[in-house]
Coordinates of C-alpha atoms and ligand atoms in Angstrom, one line a residue:
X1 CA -8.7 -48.5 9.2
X2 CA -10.3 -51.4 7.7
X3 CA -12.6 -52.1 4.8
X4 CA -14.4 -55.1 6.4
X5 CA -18.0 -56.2 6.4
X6 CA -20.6 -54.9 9.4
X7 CA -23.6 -55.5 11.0
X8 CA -25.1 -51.8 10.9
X9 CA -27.7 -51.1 13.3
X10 CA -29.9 -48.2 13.1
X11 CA -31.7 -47.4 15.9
X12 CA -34.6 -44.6 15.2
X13 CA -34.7 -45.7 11.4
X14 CA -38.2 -44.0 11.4
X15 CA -37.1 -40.6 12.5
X16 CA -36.4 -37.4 10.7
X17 CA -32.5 -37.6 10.9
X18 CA -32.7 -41.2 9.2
X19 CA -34.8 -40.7 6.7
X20 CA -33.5 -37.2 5.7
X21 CA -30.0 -38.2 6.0
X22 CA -29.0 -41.4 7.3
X23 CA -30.7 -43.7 4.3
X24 CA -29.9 -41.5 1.4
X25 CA -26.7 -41.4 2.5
X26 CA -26.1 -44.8 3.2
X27 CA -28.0 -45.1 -0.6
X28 CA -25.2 -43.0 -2.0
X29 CA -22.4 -45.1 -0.6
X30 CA -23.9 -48.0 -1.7
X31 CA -23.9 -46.2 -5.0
X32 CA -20.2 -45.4 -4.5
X33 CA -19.6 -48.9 -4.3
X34 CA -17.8 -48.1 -0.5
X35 CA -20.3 -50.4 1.5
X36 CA -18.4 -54.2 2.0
X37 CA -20.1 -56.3 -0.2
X38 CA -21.1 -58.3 2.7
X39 CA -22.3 -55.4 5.3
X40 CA -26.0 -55.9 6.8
X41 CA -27.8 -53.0 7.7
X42 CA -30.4 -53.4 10.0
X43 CA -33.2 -50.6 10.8
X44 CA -34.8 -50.8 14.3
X45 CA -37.5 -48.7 15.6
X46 CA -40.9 -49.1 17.7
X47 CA -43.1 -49.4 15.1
X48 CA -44.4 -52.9 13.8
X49 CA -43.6 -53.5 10.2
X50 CA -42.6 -56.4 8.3
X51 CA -39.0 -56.7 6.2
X52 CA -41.0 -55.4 2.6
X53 CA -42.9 -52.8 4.3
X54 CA -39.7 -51.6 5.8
X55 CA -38.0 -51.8 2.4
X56 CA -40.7 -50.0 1.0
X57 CA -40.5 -47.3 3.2
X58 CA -36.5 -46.8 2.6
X59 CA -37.1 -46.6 -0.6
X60 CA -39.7 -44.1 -0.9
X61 CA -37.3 -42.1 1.5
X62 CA -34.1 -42.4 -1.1
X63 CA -36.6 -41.4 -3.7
X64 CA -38.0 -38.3 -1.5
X65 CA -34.4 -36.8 0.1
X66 CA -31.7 -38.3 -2.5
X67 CA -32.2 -39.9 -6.2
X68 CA -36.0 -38.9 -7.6
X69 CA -34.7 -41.8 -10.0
X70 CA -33.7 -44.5 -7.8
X71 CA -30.4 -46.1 -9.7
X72 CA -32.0 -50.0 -10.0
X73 CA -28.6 -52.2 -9.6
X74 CA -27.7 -50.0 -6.4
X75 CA -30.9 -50.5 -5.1
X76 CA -31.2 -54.0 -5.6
X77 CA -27.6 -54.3 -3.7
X78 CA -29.1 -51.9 -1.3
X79 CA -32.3 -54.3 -0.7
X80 CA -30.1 -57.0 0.0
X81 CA -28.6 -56.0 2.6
X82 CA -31.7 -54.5 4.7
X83 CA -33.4 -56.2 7.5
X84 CA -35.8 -54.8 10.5
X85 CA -36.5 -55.4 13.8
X86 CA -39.3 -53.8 16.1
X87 CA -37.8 -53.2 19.4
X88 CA -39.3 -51.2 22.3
X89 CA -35.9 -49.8 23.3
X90 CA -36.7 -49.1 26.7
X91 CA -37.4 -52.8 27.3
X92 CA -34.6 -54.9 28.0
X93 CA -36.7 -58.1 27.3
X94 CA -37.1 -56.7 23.8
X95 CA -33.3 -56.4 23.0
X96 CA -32.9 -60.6 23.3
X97 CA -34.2 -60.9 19.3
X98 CA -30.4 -59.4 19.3
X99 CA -29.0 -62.4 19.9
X100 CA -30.2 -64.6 16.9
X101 CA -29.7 -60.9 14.3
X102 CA -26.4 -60.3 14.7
X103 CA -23.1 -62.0 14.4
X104 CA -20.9 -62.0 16.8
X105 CA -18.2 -62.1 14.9
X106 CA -18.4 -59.2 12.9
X107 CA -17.9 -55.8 13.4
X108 CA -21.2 -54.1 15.1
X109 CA -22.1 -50.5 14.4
X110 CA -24.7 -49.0 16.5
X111 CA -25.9 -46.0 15.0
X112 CA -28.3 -44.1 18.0
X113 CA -30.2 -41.6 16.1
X114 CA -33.3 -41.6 18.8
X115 CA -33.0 -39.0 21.5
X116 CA -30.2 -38.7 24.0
X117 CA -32.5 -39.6 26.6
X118 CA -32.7 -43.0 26.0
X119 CA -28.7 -43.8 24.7
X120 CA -28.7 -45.4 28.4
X121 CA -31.5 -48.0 27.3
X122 CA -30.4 -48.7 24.6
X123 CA -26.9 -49.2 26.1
X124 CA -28.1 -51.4 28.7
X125 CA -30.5 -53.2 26.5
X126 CA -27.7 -54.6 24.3
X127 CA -25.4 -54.9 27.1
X128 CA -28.2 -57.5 28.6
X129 CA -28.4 -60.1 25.5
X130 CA -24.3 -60.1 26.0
X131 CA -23.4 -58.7 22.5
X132 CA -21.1 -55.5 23.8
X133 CA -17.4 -56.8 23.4
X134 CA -14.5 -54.5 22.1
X135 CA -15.7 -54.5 18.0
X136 CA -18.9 -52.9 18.9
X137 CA -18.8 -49.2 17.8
X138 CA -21.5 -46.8 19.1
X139 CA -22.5 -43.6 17.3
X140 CA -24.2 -40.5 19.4
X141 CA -26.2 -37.8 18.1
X142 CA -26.2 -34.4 19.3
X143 CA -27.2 -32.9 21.7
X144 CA -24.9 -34.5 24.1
X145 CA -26.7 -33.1 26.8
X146 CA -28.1 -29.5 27.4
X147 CA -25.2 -28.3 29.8
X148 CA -21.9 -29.5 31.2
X149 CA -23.7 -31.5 33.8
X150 CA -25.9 -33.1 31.8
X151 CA -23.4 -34.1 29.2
X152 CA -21.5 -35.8 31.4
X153 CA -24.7 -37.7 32.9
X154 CA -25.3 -39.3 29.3
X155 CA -21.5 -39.9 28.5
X156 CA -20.9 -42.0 31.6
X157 CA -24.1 -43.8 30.5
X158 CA -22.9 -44.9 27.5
X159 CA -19.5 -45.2 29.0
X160 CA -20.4 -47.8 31.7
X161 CA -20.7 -50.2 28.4
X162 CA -18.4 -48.4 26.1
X163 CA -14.6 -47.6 25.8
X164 CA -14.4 -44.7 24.4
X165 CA -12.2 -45.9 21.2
X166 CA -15.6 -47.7 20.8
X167 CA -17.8 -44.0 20.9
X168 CA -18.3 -41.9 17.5
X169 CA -19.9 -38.6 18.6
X170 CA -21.6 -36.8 15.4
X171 CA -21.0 -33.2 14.3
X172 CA -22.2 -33.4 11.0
X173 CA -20.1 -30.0 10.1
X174 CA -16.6 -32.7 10.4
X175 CA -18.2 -34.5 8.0
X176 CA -18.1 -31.4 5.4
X177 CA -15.9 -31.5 2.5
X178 CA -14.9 -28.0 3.1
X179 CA -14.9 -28.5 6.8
X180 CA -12.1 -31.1 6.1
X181 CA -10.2 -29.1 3.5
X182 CA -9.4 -26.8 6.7
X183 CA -6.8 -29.5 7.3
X184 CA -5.3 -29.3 3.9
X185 CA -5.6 -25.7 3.0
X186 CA -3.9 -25.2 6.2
X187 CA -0.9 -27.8 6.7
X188 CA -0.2 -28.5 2.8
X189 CA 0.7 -25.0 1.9
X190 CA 3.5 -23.2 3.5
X191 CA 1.9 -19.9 2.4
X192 CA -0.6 -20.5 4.6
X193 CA 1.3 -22.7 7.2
X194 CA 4.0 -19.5 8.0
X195 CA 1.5 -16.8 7.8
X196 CA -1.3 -18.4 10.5
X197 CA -0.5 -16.3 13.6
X198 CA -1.0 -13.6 15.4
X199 CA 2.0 -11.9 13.5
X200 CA 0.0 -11.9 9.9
X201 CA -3.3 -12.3 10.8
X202 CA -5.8 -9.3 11.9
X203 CA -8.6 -11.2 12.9
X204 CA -10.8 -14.1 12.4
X205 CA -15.0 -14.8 11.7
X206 CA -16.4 -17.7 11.3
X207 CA -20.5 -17.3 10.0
X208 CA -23.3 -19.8 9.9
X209 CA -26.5 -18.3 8.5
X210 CA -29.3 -20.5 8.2
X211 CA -32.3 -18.9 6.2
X212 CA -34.6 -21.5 7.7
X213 CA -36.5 -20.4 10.7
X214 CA -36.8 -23.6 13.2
X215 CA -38.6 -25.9 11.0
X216 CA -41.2 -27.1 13.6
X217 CA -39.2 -27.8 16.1
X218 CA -40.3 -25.4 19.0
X219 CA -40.3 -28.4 21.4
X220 CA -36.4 -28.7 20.7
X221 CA -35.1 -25.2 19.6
X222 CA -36.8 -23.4 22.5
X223 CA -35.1 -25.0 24.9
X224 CA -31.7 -25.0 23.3
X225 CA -31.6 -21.9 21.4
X226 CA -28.5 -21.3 18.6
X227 CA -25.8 -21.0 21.1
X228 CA -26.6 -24.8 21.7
X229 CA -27.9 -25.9 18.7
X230 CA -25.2 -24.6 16.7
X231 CA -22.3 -22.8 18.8
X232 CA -21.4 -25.5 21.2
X233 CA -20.9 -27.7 18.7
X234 CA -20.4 -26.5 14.8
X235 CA -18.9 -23.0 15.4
X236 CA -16.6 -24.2 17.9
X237 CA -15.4 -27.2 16.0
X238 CA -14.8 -25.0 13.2
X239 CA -13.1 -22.2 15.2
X240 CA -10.8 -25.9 16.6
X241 CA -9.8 -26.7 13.2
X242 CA -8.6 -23.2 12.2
X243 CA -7.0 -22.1 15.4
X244 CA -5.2 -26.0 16.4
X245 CA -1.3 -26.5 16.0
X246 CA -0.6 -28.9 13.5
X247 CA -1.1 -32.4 14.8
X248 CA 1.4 -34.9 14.8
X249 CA -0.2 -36.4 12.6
X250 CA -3.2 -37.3 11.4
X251 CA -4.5 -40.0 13.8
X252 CA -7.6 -39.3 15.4
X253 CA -6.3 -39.1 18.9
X254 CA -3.8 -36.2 17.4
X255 CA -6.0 -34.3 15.4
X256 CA -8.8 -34.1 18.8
X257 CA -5.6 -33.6 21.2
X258 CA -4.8 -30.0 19.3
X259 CA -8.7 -29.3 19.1
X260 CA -9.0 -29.8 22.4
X261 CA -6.0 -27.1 23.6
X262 CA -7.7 -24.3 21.7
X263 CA -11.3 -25.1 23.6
X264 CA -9.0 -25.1 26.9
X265 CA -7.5 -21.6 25.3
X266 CA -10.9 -20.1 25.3
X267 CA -11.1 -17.1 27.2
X268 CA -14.1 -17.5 30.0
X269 CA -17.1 -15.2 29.2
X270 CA -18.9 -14.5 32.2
X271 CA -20.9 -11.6 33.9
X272 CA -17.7 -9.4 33.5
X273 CA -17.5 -9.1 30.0
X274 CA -20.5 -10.4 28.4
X275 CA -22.4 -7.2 27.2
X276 CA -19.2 -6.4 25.3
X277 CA -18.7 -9.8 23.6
X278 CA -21.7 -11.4 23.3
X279 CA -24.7 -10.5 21.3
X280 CA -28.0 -12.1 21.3
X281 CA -30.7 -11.9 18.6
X282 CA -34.4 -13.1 18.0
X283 CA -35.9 -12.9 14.9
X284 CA -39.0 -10.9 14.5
X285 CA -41.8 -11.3 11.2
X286 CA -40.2 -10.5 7.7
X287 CA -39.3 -11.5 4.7
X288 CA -36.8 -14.0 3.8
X289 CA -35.8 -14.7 0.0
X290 CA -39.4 -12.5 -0.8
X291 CA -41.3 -14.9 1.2
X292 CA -43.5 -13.6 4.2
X293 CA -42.3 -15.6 7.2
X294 CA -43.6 -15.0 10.9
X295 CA -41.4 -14.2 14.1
X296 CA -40.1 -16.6 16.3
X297 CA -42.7 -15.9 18.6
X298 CA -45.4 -16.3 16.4
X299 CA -44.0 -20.0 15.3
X300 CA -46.5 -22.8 16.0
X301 CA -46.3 -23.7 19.1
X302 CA -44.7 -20.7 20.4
X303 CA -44.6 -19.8 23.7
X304 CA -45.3 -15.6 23.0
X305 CA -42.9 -15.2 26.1
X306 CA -40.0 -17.1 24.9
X307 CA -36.3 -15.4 25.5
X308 CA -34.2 -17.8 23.5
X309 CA -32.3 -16.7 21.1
X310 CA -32.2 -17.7 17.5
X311 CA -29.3 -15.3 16.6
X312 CA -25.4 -15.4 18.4
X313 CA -22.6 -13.0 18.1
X314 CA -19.4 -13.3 19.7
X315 CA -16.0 -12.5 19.6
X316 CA -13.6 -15.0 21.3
X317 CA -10.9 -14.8 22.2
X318 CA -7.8 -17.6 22.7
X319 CA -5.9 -17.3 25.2
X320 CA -2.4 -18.6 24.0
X321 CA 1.0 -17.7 21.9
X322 CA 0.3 -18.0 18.5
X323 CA -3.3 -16.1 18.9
X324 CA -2.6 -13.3 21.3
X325 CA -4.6 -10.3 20.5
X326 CA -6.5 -11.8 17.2
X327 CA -10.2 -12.0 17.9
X328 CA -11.8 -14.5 16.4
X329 CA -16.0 -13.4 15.8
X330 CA -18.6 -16.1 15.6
X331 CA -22.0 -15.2 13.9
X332 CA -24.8 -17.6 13.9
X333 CA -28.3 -17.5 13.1
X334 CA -32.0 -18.6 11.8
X335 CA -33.8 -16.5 9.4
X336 CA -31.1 -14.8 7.8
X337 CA -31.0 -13.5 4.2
X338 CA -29.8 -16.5 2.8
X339 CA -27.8 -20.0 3.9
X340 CA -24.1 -19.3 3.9
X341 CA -21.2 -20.7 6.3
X342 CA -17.8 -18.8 5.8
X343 CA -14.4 -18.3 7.5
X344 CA -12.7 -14.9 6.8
X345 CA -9.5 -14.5 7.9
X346 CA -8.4 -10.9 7.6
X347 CA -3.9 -10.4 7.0
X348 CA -2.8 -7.5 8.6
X349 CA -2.3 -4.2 6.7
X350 CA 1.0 -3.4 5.0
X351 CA 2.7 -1.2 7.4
X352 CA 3.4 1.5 4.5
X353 CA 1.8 2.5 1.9
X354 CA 3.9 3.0 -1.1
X355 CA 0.9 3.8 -3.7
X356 CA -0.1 7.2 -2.8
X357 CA -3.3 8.7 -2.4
X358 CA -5.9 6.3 -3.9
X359 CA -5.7 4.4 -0.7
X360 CA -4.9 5.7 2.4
X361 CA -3.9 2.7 3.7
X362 CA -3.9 -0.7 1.6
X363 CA -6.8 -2.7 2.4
X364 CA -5.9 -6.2 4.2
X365 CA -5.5 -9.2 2.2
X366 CA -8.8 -11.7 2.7
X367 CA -8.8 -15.4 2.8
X368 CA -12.0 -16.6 2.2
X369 CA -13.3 -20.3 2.6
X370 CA -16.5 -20.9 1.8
X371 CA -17.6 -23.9 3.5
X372 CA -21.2 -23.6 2.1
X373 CA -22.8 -23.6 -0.5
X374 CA -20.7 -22.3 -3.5
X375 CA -17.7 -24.3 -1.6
X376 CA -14.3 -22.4 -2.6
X377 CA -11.6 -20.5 -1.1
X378 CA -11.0 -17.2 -2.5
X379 CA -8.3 -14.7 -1.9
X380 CA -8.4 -10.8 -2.1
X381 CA -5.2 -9.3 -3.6
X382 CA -4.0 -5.7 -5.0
X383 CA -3.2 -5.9 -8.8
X384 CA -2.0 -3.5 -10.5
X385 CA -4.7 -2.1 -13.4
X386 CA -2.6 -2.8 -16.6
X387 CA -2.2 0.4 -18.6
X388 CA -0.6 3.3 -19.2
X389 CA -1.3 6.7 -17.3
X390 CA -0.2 10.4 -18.1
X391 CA 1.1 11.1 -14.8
X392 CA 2.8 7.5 -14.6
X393 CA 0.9 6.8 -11.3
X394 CA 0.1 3.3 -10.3
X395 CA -3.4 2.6 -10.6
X396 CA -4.2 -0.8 -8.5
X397 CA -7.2 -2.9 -7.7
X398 CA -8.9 -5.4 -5.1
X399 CA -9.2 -8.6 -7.5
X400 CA -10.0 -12.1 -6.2
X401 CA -8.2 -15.4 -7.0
X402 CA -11.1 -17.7 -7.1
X403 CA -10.8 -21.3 -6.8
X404 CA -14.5 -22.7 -7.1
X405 CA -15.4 -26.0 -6.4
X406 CA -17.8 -26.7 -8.8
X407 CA -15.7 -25.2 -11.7
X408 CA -12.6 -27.1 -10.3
X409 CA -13.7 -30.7 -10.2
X410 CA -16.7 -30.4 -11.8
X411 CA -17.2 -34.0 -13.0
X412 CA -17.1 -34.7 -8.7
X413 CA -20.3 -34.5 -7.0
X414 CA -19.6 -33.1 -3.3
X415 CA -20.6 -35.9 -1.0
X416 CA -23.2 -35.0 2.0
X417 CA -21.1 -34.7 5.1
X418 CA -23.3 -37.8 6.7
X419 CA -22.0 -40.3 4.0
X420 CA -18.3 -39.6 4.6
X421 CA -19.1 -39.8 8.6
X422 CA -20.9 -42.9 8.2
X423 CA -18.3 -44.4 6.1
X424 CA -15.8 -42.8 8.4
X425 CA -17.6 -45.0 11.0
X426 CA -17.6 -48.4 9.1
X427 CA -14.0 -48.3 8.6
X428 CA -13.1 -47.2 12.3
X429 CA -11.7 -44.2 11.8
X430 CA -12.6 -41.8 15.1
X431 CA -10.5 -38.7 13.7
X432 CA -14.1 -37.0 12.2
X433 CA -15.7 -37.6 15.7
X434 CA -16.0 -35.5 18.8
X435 CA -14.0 -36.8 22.0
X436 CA -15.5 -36.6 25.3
X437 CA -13.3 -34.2 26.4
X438 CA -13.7 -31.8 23.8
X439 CA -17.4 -31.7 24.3
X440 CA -17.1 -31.3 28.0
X441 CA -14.9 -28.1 27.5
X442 CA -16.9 -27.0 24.8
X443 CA -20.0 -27.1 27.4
X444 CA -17.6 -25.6 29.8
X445 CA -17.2 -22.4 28.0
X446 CA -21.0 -22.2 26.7
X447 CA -22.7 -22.6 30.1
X448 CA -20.3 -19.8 31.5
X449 CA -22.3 -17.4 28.8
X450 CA -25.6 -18.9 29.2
X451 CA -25.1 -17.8 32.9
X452 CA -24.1 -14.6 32.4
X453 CA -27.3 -14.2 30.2
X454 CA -29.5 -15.8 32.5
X455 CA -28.4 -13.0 34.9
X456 CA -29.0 -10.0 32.3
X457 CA -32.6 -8.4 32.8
X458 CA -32.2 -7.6 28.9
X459 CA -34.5 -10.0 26.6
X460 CA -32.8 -11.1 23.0
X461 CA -32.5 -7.9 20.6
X462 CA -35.2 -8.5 18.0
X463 CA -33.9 -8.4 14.2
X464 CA -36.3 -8.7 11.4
X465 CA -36.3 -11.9 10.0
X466 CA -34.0 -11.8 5.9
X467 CA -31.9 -9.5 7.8
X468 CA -28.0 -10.1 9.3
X469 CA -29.6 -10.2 12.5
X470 CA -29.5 -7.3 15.7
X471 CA -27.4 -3.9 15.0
X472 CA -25.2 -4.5 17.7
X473 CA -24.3 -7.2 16.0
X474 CA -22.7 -5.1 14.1
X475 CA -21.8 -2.3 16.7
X476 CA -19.5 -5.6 18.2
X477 CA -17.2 -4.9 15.1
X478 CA -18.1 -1.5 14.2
X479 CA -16.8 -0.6 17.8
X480 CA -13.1 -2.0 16.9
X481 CA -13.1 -0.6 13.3
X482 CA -14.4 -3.4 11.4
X483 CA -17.4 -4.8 9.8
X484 CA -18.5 -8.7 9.0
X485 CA -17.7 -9.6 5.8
X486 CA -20.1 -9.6 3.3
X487 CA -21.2 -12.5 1.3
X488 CA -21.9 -12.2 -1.8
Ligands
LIG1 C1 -28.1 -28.9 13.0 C2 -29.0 -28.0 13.8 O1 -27.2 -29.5 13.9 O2 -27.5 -28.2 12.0 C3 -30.0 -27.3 12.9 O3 -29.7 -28.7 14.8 C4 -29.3 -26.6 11.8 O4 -30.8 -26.3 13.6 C5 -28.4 -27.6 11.1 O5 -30.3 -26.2 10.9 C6 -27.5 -26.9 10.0 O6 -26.8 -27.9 9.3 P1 -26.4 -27.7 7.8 O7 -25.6 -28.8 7.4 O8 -27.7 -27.5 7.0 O9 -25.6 -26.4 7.7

């Protein structure tokens, strides 16, 4: 990796991703002081503007989705470095400006946050005013695609221009600070390193509520639904990074090599077995956080017909040594009591109890990582309550070993998960980014559920919206004598 200047392009400056993410977090790193002092960054969209008006508008953005008091010597560095172009991306005449922009010689980062549908334009359009050699970097959005087919329809787009040591596919949750501690908490502690199997461990979940409904995006979310707005890609990275063997090391090519053999592990869901792993939810009117909100089908917009689902439940299963027999349940969905993402992994029981009767059996040691918000890792233990009794008994007690972020480095402000991608991206690091493979198999094992719902006569079960979604989500559990783990 290298800490050398760029020319950073950023097509779709105008859009939602960039401004709620993109520029503040570029802002931020500018802040940080981890931008080369001689990087450009260059917005492009359709819209005619000129330099000051785009400035303008980046600023008002910084000041809306990052620092209400802009810090004035970061902006000023910030200003310098900005420039705009109008381009009407699905013109190749309009790409030849290109050619007087950007310099050749430096490093090129092409950041596509426009839709998918038009990374082959844009692809061809640079390719046309001959600025595509091997330093180019380009950086995908999701959604790669709406199935397996179509994924691979936009990935050899981009790949007729691209090698893909040159392609940074986004998923924002590798970007996470707790995402990433996976790594750590896993490989750089032997407690944790000699206990991860199927010897120790009872079984896995992995939750992503969202308390936000679909934020206006009927057009988008009805046609994807949570198992592909969030489970293809989010939930199964996560479940990757828990599940892999350690990598060699920690090279990107290692690191995706180890995700990739647990998406290949995944145990096909398919007509055969879907009713008893899968569930599927769709919220109905309620009340989230004491709000009134409406039902999914009474969004704006809505088509009052709609069967996608805004809630998943699923217990997967991976089909190799070290996980034999461990489940491992993914819960995700919109409109739920509050916004949480947690992995749980439950230890086996003690085999005997030696403590008598105030536990039948010992409950299971819990390992909890918080991945958002409250980021910390927490670990359940039985302690013994100190004191003296008359009979001599032991008395014990669940108590937590708590390591909080925010009380641990408290002087460190956790960095949005787009900043460390982006910078990730400057300094040509591909370990935080998706590999093509890994997103084809990841569609491989979606699509076969999607199939099998498509075939089921049975509509999503409603839930009411503020609620943990549908009751068989917890029947999936309940059925194998356990229960989703409460958040606090
Ligand atoms: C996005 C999904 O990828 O992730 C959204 O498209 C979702 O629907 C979002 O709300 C959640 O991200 P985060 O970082 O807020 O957990």
């Amino acid at each position: 990796n290298s800490f050398e200047p760029c020319d950073f392009v950023l097509f779709g400056t105008m859009g939602d991703l960039s401004r709620r993410k993109l520029l503040p977090s570029l802002y931020q790193l500018e802040k940080a002081q981890l931008i080369h002092p001689d990087t450009r960054i260059l917005g492009v969209a359709r819209q005619q503007m000129t330099k000051d008006e785009y400035i303008a508008e980046v600023k008002s953005n910084i000041e809306k989705f990052s620092d209400k008091e802009i810090c004035g010597d970061t902006w000023v560095r910030l200003c310098e470095r900005l420039d705009y172009i109008q381009v009407d991306m699905k013109d190749e005449a309009s790409y030849k400006q290109f050619d007087t922009v950007v310099d050749p010689e430096r490093v090129m980062v092409c950041y596509l946050a426009t839709p998918p549908a038009i990374y082959g334009d844009i692809c061809r359009g640079l390719h046309s005013c001959n600025i595509i050699d091997s330093s180019v970097r380009v950086v995908l959005e999701k959604p790669i695609g709406h199935d397996l087919d179509s994924s691979k329809v936009i990935n050899d787009q981009v790949s007729e221009y691209f090698n893909e040591s040159q392609i940074y596919r986004i998923d924002h949750y590798l970007g996470k600070e707790t995402v990433l501690n996976l790594i750590a908490l896993r490989f750089a502690n032997s407690i944790f390193a000699t206990n991860w199997d199927h010897n120790c461990i009872d079984h896995v979940q992995i939750s992503v509520a969202e308390s936000v409904g679909i934020e206006g995006r009927w057009g988008y979310f009805d046609d994807a639904g949570q198992m592909r707005d969030m489970v293809q890609n989010h939930l199964l990275q996560i479940l990757s990074l828990v599940a892999m063997e350690p990598p060699a090391t920690l090279d990107a090519d290692s690191i995706r090599d180890e995700k990739l053999k647990v998406l290949k592990a995944l145990r096909p869901i398919n007509t055969s077995n879907v009713n008893d792993t899968t569930v599927r939810g769709q919220y109905s009117a309620g009340f989230v956080k004491g709000q009134e909100v409406p039902g999914y089908l009474e969004e704006e917009d809505a088509n009052t017909r709609s069967k996608t689902e805004t809630f998943v439940a699923i217990k997967a299963e991976i089909d190799n040594w070290r996980w034999a027999g461990v489940p491992f349940y993914l819960r995700t969905g919109k409109r739920m009591p509050t916004k949480v993402s947690e992995v749980v992994i439950y230890f086996k029981r003690q085999p005997h109890n030696l403590f008598g009767d105030s536990f039948n059996s010992l409950p299971p040691n819990k390992l909890v990582i918080r991945l958002q918000p409250d980021e910390g890792v927490e670990i359940t233990v039985m302690n013994k309550v100190p004191g003296l009794t008359s009979s001599g008994s032991m008395d014990l007690q669940k108590s937590k070993l708590n390591l909080s972020f925010s009380e641990a480095f408290s002087d460190d402000r956790i960095p949005d998960a787009y900043e460390k991608l982006l910078l990730e991206v400057m300094l040509g690091n591909q370990a935080l980014f998706v590999r093509r493979d890994e997103v084809e198999h990841a569609w491989n094992w979606v699509d076969s559920i999607l199939e099998a719902w498509k075939h089921s006569a049975e509509p999503p079960e409603p839930y009411q919206a503020g609620t943990w979604g549908p009751v068989a989500s917890i029947g999936l559990l309940a059925r194998e004598n356990r229960s989703w783990y409460e958040s606090k």
